[in-house]
Amino acid sequence: MIQQDEGGAEMSIEQAQAFFEKVKNDEDLAKRLSEAQDNESKLEIARQEGFEFELEDAKIAKDALTEEGLERVAAGSQDELLYCAHKQIH
């Protein structure tokens, strides 16, 4: 498990990881993310789906992906949140 100094940060990272899992299994959600204009819009989509995390949490969650998950990455956007979600759906 990822250790963080702030108690809420670990929970937020877990939220980001759970969101990526949901994106992986929900084509409509993945499409909404790919159509979002910026990171704030993507974070708002995550909030609408009941997930609460910040961009930094998404970056940490991305770094925690397993090697198997990384192998599923298709060439995608350099936009961090979309890139993280993109990794989980391909």
PDB file of C-alpha atoms in Angstrom, residues 11-12 15 17 22 28 37 47 50 57 62 64 79 81 83-85 89:
ATOM      1  CA  MET A  11      -7.482   7.592   0.417  1.00  0.00           C
ATOM      2  CA  SER A  12      -7.399   9.994  -2.541  1.00  0.00           C
ATOM      3  CA  GLN A  15      -9.976   6.818  -5.193  1.00  0.00           C
ATOM      4  CA  GLN A  17      -7.025   3.899  -8.701  1.00  0.00           C
ATOM      5  CA  LYS A  22     -14.096   1.949 -13.489  1.00  0.00           C
ATOM      6  CA  ASP A  28     -19.060   5.444 -22.126  1.00  0.00           C
ATOM      7  CA  GLN A  37     -11.146  19.605 -22.800  1.00  0.00           C
ATOM      8  CA  ARG A  47     -16.368  13.717  -9.151  1.00  0.00           C
ATOM      9  CA  GLY A  50     -18.424   9.675  -7.080  1.00  0.00           C
ATOM     10  CA  ASP A  57      -3.204  11.699  -6.773  1.00  0.00           C
ATOM     11  CA  LYS A  62      -0.506   5.997 -12.439  1.00  0.00           C
ATOM     12  CA  ALA A  64       1.598   2.524  -8.942  1.00  0.00           C
ATOM     13  CA  ASP A  79      -2.472  14.958 -20.793  1.00  0.00           C
ATOM     14  CA  LEU A  81      -5.391  12.386 -16.322  1.00  0.00           C
ATOM     15  CA  TYR A  83      -3.191   9.327 -20.092  1.00  0.00           C
ATOM     16  CA  CYS A  84      -3.769   7.532 -16.787  1.00  0.00           C
ATOM     17  CA  ALA A  85      -7.308   6.582 -17.708  1.00  0.00           C
ATOM     18  CA  ILE A  89      -8.787   0.978 -20.944  1.00  0.00           C
TER      19      ILE A  89
END
